[in-house]
mmCIF file of C-alpha atoms in Angstrom:
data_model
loop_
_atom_site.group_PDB
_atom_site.id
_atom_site.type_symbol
_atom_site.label_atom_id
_atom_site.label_comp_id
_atom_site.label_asym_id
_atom_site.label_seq_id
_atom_site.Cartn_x
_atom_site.Cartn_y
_atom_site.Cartn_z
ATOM 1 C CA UNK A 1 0.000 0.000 0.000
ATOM 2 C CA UNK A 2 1.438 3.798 -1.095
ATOM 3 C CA UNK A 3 1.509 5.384 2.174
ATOM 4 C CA UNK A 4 0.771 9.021 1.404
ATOM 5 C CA UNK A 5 2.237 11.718 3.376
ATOM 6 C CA UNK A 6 1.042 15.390 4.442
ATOM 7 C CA UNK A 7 2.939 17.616 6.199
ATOM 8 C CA UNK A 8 1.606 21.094 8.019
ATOM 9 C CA UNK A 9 2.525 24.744 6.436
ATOM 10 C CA UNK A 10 4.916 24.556 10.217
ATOM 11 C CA UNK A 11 6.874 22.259 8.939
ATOM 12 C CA UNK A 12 7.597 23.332 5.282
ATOM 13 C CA UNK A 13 8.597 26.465 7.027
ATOM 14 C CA UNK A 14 10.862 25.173 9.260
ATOM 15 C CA UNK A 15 12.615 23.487 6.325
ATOM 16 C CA UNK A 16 12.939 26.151 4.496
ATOM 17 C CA UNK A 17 14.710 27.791 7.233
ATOM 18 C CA UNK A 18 17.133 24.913 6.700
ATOM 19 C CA UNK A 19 17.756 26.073 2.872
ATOM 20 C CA UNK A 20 17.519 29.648 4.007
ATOM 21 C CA UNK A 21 20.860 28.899 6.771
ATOM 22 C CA UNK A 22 22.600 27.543 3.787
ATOM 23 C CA UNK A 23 21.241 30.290 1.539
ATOM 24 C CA UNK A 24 22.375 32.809 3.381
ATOM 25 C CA UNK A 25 25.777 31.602 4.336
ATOM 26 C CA UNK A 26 25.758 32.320 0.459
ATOM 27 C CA UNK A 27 25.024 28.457 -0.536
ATOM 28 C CA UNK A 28 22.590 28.485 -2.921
ATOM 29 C CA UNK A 29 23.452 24.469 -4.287
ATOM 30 C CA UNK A 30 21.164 22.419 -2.689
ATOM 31 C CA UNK A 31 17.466 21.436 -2.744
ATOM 32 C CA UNK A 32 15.410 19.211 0.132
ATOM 33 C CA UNK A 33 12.259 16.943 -0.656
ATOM 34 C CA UNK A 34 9.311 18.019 1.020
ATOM 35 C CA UNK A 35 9.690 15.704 4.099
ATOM 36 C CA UNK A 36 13.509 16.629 4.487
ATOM 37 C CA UNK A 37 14.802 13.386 3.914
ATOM 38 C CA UNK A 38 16.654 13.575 0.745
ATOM 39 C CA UNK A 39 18.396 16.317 -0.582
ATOM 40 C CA UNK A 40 20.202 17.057 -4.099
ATOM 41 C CA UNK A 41 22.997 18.968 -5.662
ATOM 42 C CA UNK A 42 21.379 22.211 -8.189
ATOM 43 C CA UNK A 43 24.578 22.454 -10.004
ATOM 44 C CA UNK A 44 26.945 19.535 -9.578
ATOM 45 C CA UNK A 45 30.683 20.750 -9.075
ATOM 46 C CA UNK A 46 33.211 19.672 -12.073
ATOM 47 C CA UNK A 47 36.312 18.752 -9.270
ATOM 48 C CA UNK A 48 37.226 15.304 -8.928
ATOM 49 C CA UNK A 49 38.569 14.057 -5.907
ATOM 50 C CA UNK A 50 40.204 10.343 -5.997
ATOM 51 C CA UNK A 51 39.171 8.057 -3.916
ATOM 52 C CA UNK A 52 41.581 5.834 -1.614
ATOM 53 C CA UNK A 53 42.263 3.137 -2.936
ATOM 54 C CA UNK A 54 42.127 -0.637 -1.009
ATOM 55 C CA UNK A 55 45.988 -1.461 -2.249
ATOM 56 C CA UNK A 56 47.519 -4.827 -1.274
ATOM 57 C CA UNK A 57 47.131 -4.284 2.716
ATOM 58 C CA UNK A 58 43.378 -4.260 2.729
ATOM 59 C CA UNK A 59 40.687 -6.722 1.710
ATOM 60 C CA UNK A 60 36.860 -5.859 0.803
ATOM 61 C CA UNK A 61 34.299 -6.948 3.440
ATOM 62 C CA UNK A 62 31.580 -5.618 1.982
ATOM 63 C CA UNK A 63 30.346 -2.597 0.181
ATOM 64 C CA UNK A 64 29.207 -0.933 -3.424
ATOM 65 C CA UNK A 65 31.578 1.705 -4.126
ATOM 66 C CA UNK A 66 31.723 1.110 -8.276
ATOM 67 C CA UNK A 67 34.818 0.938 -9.963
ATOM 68 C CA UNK A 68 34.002 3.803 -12.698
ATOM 69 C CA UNK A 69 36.856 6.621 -11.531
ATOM 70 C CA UNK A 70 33.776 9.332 -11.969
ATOM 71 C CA UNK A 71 30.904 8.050 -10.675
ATOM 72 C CA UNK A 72 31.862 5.899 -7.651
ATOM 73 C CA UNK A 73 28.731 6.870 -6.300
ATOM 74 C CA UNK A 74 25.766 9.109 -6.856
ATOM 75 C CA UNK A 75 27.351 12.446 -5.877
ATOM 76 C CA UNK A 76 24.594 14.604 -6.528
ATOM 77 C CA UNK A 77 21.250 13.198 -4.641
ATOM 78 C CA UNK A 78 21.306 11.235 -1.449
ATOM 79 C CA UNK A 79 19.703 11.411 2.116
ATOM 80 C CA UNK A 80 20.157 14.107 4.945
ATOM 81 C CA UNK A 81 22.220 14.074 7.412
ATOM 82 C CA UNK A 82 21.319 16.342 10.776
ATOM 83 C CA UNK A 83 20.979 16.382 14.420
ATOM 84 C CA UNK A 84 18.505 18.826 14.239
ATOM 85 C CA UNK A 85 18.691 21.614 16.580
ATOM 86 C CA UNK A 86 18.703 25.161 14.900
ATOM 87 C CA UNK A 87 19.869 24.228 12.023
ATOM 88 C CA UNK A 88 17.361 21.575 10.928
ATOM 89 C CA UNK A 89 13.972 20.482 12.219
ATOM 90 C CA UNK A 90 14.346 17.194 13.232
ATOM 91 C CA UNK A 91 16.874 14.715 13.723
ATOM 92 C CA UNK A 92 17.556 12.632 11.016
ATOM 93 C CA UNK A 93 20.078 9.389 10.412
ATOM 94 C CA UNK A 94 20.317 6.435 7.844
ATOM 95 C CA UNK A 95 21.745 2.960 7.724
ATOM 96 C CA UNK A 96 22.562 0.518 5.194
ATOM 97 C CA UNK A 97 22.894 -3.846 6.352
ATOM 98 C CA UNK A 98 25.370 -5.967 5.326
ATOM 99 C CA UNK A 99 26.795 -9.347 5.582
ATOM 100 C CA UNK A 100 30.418 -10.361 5.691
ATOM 101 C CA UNK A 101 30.287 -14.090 3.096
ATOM 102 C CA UNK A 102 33.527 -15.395 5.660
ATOM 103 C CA UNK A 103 34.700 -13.949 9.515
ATOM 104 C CA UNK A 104 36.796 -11.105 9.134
ATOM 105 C CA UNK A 105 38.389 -8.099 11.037
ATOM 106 C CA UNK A 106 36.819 -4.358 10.260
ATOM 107 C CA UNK A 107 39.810 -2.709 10.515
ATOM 108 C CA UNK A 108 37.820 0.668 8.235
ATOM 109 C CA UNK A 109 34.282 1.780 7.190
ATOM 110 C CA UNK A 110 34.135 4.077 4.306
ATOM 111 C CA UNK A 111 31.424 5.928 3.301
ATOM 112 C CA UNK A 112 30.464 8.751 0.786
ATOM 113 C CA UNK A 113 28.986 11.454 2.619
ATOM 114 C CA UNK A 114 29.791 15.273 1.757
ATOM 115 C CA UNK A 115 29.305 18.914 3.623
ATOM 116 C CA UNK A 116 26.245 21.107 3.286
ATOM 117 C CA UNK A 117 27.130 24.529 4.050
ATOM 118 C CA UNK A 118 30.418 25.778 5.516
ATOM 119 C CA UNK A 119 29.914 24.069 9.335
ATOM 120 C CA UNK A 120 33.010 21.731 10.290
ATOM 121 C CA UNK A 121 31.302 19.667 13.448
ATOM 122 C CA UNK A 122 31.648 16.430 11.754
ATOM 123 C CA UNK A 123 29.518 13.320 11.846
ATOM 124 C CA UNK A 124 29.296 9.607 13.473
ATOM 125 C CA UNK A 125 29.977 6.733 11.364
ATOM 126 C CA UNK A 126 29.031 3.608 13.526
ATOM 127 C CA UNK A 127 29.094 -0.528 13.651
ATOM 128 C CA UNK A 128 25.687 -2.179 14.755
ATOM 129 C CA UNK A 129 24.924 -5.607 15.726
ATOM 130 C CA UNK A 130 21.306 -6.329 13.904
ATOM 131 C CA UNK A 131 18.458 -6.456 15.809
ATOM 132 C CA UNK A 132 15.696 -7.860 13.934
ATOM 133 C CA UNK A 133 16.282 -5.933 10.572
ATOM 134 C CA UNK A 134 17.460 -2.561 12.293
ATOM 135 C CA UNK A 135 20.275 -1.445 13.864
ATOM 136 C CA UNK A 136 20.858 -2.815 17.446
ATOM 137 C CA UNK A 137 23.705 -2.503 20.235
ATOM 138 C CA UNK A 138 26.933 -0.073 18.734
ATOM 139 C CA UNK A 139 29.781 -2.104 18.142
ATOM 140 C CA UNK A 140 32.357 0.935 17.484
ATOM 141 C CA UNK A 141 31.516 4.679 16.470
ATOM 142 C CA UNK A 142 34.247 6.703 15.061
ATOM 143 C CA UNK A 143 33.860 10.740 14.627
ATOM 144 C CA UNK A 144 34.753 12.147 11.015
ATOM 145 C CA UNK A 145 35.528 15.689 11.608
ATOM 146 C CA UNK A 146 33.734 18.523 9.556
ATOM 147 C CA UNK A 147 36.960 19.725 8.158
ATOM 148 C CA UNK A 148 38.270 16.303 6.216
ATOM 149 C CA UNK A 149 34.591 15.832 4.943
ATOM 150 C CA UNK A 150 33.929 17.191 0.781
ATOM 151 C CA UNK A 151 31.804 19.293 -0.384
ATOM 152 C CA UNK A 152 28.681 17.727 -1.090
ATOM 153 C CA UNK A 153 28.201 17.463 -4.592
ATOM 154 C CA UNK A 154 31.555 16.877 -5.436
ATOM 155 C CA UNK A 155 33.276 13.353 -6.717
ATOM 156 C CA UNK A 156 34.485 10.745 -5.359
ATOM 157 C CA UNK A 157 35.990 11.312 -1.919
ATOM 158 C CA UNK A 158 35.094 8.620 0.773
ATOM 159 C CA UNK A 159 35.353 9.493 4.433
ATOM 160 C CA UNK A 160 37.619 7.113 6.285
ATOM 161 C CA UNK A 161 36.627 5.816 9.849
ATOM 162 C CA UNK A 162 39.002 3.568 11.454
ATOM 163 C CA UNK A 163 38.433 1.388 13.923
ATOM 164 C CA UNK A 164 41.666 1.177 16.089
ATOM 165 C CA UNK A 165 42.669 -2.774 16.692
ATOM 166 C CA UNK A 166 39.955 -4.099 14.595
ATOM 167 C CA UNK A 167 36.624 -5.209 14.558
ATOM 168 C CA UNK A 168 35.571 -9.251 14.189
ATOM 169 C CA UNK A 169 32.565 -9.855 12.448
ATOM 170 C CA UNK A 170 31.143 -13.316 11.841
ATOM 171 C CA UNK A 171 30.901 -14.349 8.167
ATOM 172 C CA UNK A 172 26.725 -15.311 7.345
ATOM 173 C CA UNK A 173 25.609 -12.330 9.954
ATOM 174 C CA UNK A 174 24.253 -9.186 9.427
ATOM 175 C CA UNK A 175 25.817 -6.106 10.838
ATOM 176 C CA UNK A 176 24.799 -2.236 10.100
ATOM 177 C CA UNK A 177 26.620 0.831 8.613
ATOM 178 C CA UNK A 178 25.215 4.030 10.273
ATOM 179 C CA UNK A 179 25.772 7.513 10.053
ATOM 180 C CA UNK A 180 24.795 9.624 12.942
ATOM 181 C CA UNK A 181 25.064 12.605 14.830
ATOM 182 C CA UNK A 182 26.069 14.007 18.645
ATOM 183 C CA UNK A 183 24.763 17.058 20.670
ATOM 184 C CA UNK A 184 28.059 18.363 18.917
ATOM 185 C CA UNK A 185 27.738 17.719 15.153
ATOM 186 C CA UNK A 186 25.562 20.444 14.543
ATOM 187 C CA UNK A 187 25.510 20.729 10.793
ATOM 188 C CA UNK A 188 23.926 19.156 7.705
ATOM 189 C CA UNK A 189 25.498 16.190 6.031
ATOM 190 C CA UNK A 190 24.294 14.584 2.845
ATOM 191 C CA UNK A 191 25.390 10.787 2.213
ATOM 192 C CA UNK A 192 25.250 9.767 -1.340
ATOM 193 C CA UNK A 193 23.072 6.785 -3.123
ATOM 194 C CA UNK A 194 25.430 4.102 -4.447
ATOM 195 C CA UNK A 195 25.647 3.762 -8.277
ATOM 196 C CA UNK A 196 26.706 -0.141 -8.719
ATOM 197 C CA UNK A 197 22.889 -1.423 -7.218
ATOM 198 C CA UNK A 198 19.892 0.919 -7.710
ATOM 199 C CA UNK A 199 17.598 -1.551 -6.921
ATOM 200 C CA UNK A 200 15.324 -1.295 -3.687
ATOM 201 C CA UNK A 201 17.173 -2.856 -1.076
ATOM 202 C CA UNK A 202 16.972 -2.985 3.037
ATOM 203 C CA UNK A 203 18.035 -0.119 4.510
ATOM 204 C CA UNK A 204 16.643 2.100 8.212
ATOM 205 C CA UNK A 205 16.104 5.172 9.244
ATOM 206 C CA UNK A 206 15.789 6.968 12.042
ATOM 207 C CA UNK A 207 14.043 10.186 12.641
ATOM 208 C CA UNK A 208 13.873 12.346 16.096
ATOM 209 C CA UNK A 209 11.356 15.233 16.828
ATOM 210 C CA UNK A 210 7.801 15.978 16.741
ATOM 211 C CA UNK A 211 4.941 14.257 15.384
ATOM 212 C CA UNK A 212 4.867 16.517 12.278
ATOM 213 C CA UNK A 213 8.246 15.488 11.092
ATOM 214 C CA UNK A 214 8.675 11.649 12.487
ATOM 215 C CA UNK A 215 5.055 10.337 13.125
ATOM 216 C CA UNK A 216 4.574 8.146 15.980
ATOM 217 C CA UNK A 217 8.677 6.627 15.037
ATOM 218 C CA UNK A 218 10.544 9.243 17.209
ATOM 219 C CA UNK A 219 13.257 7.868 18.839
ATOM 220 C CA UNK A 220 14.025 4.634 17.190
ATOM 221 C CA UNK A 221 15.121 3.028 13.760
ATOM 222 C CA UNK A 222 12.462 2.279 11.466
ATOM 223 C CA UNK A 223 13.225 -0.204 8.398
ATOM 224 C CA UNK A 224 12.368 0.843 4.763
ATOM 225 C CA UNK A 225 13.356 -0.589 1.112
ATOM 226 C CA UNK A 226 14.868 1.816 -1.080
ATOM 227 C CA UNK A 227 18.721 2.463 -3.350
ATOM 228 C CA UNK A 228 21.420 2.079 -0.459
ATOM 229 C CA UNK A 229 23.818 4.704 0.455
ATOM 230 C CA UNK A 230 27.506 4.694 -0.499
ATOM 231 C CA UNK A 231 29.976 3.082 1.618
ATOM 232 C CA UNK A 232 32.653 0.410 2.134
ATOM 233 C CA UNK A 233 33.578 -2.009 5.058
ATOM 234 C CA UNK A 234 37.411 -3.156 4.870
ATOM 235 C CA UNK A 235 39.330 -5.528 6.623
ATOM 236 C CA UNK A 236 42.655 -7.372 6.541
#
């Protein structure tokens, strides 16, 4: 069944205030869907940033960063990233399954998320057990600072977390890739759909604040079907 959302004129001003922050910090690039979820790149930027590469010392866990040097992912739509505060309306995270085919170490997850606006605060990118198709207990959260984060819009950087000593993960179980916020990361984030699967696939989200913008789902991880985001889980 199409569920069919409406949102109040309170709302739709409150995310515009969102556009009109970036606006008037003389950003003028980027474009939100009515419900804030997704937001996309008005003129895509010509730089191209190479990605890091795996090399000899790392091995691919999982992931669906493509191969084609310009279009690693899809750097010009994706789904917000914000903790919501007076910046954004609501809180709002994603996360993307995945399941390692043999036991492994996660020594690195890499994903390809980019900078709204000028802010530097940075963003969470986390390691969940599952818990019955969302993400469950944290496993390890690293924070990617604001500064070492692209533009958003631009190709084909990939933020690096590291997970100091490793990670195990058991091959034939299903873990989570998340990308969150603190109290602290205060600005908007975009994280880029992945360009090797477009299909509708598992993925969560999770929405904090008010009835008008999260429904009766505040607080918690809600599972959905749609194109996954960008990332990459290495090991070695």
């Amino acid at each position: 069944m199409k569920k069919i959302f409406v949102f109040s004129v309170s709302f739709l001003a409150l995310l515009a205030v969102a556009t009109l922050t970036l606006k008037a910090s003389g950003n003028h690039n980027y474009d939100f869907s009515s419900d804030g979820r997704l937001v996309r790149v008005v003129n895509p930027s010509t730089a191209v940033t190479r990605a890091p590469e795996l090399g000899s010392k790392y091995t691919l866990i999982a992931g669906n960063i493509s191969s084609y040097p310009q279009a690693l992912y899809f750097s010009i739509f994706g789904n917000t990233i914000a903790q919501g505060g007076a910046n954004y309306p609501f809180q709002t995270w994603v996360a993307n399954p995945f399941t390692p085919a043999a036991d492994a170490t996660v020594v690195a997850v890499q994903v390809a998320v980019g900078r709204l606006g000028s802010g530097t605060s940075g963003f969470e990118v986390g390691l969940y057990n599952n818990a019955s198709g969302v993400p469950g207990t944290l496993i390890k959260s690293v924070h990617i600072p604001g500064s070492k984060v692209s533009t958003y819009g631009e190709c084909c950087a990939l933020d690096t977390a590291s997970f100091s000593g490793g990670v195990p993960v058991t091959g034939g179980t299903q873990y989570w890739v998340a990308v969150t916020t603190t109290s602290e990361d205060t600005d908007i984030y975009g994280w880029n759909f992945n360009t090797t699967n477009m299909t509708a696939l598992p993925s969560a989200s999770w929405c904090s604040g008010s009835t008008t913008y999260c429904g009766t789902s505040s607080g918690t991880w809600v599972p959905y079907s749609y194109t996954q985001l960008g990332f990459r889980v290495v090991g070695n």
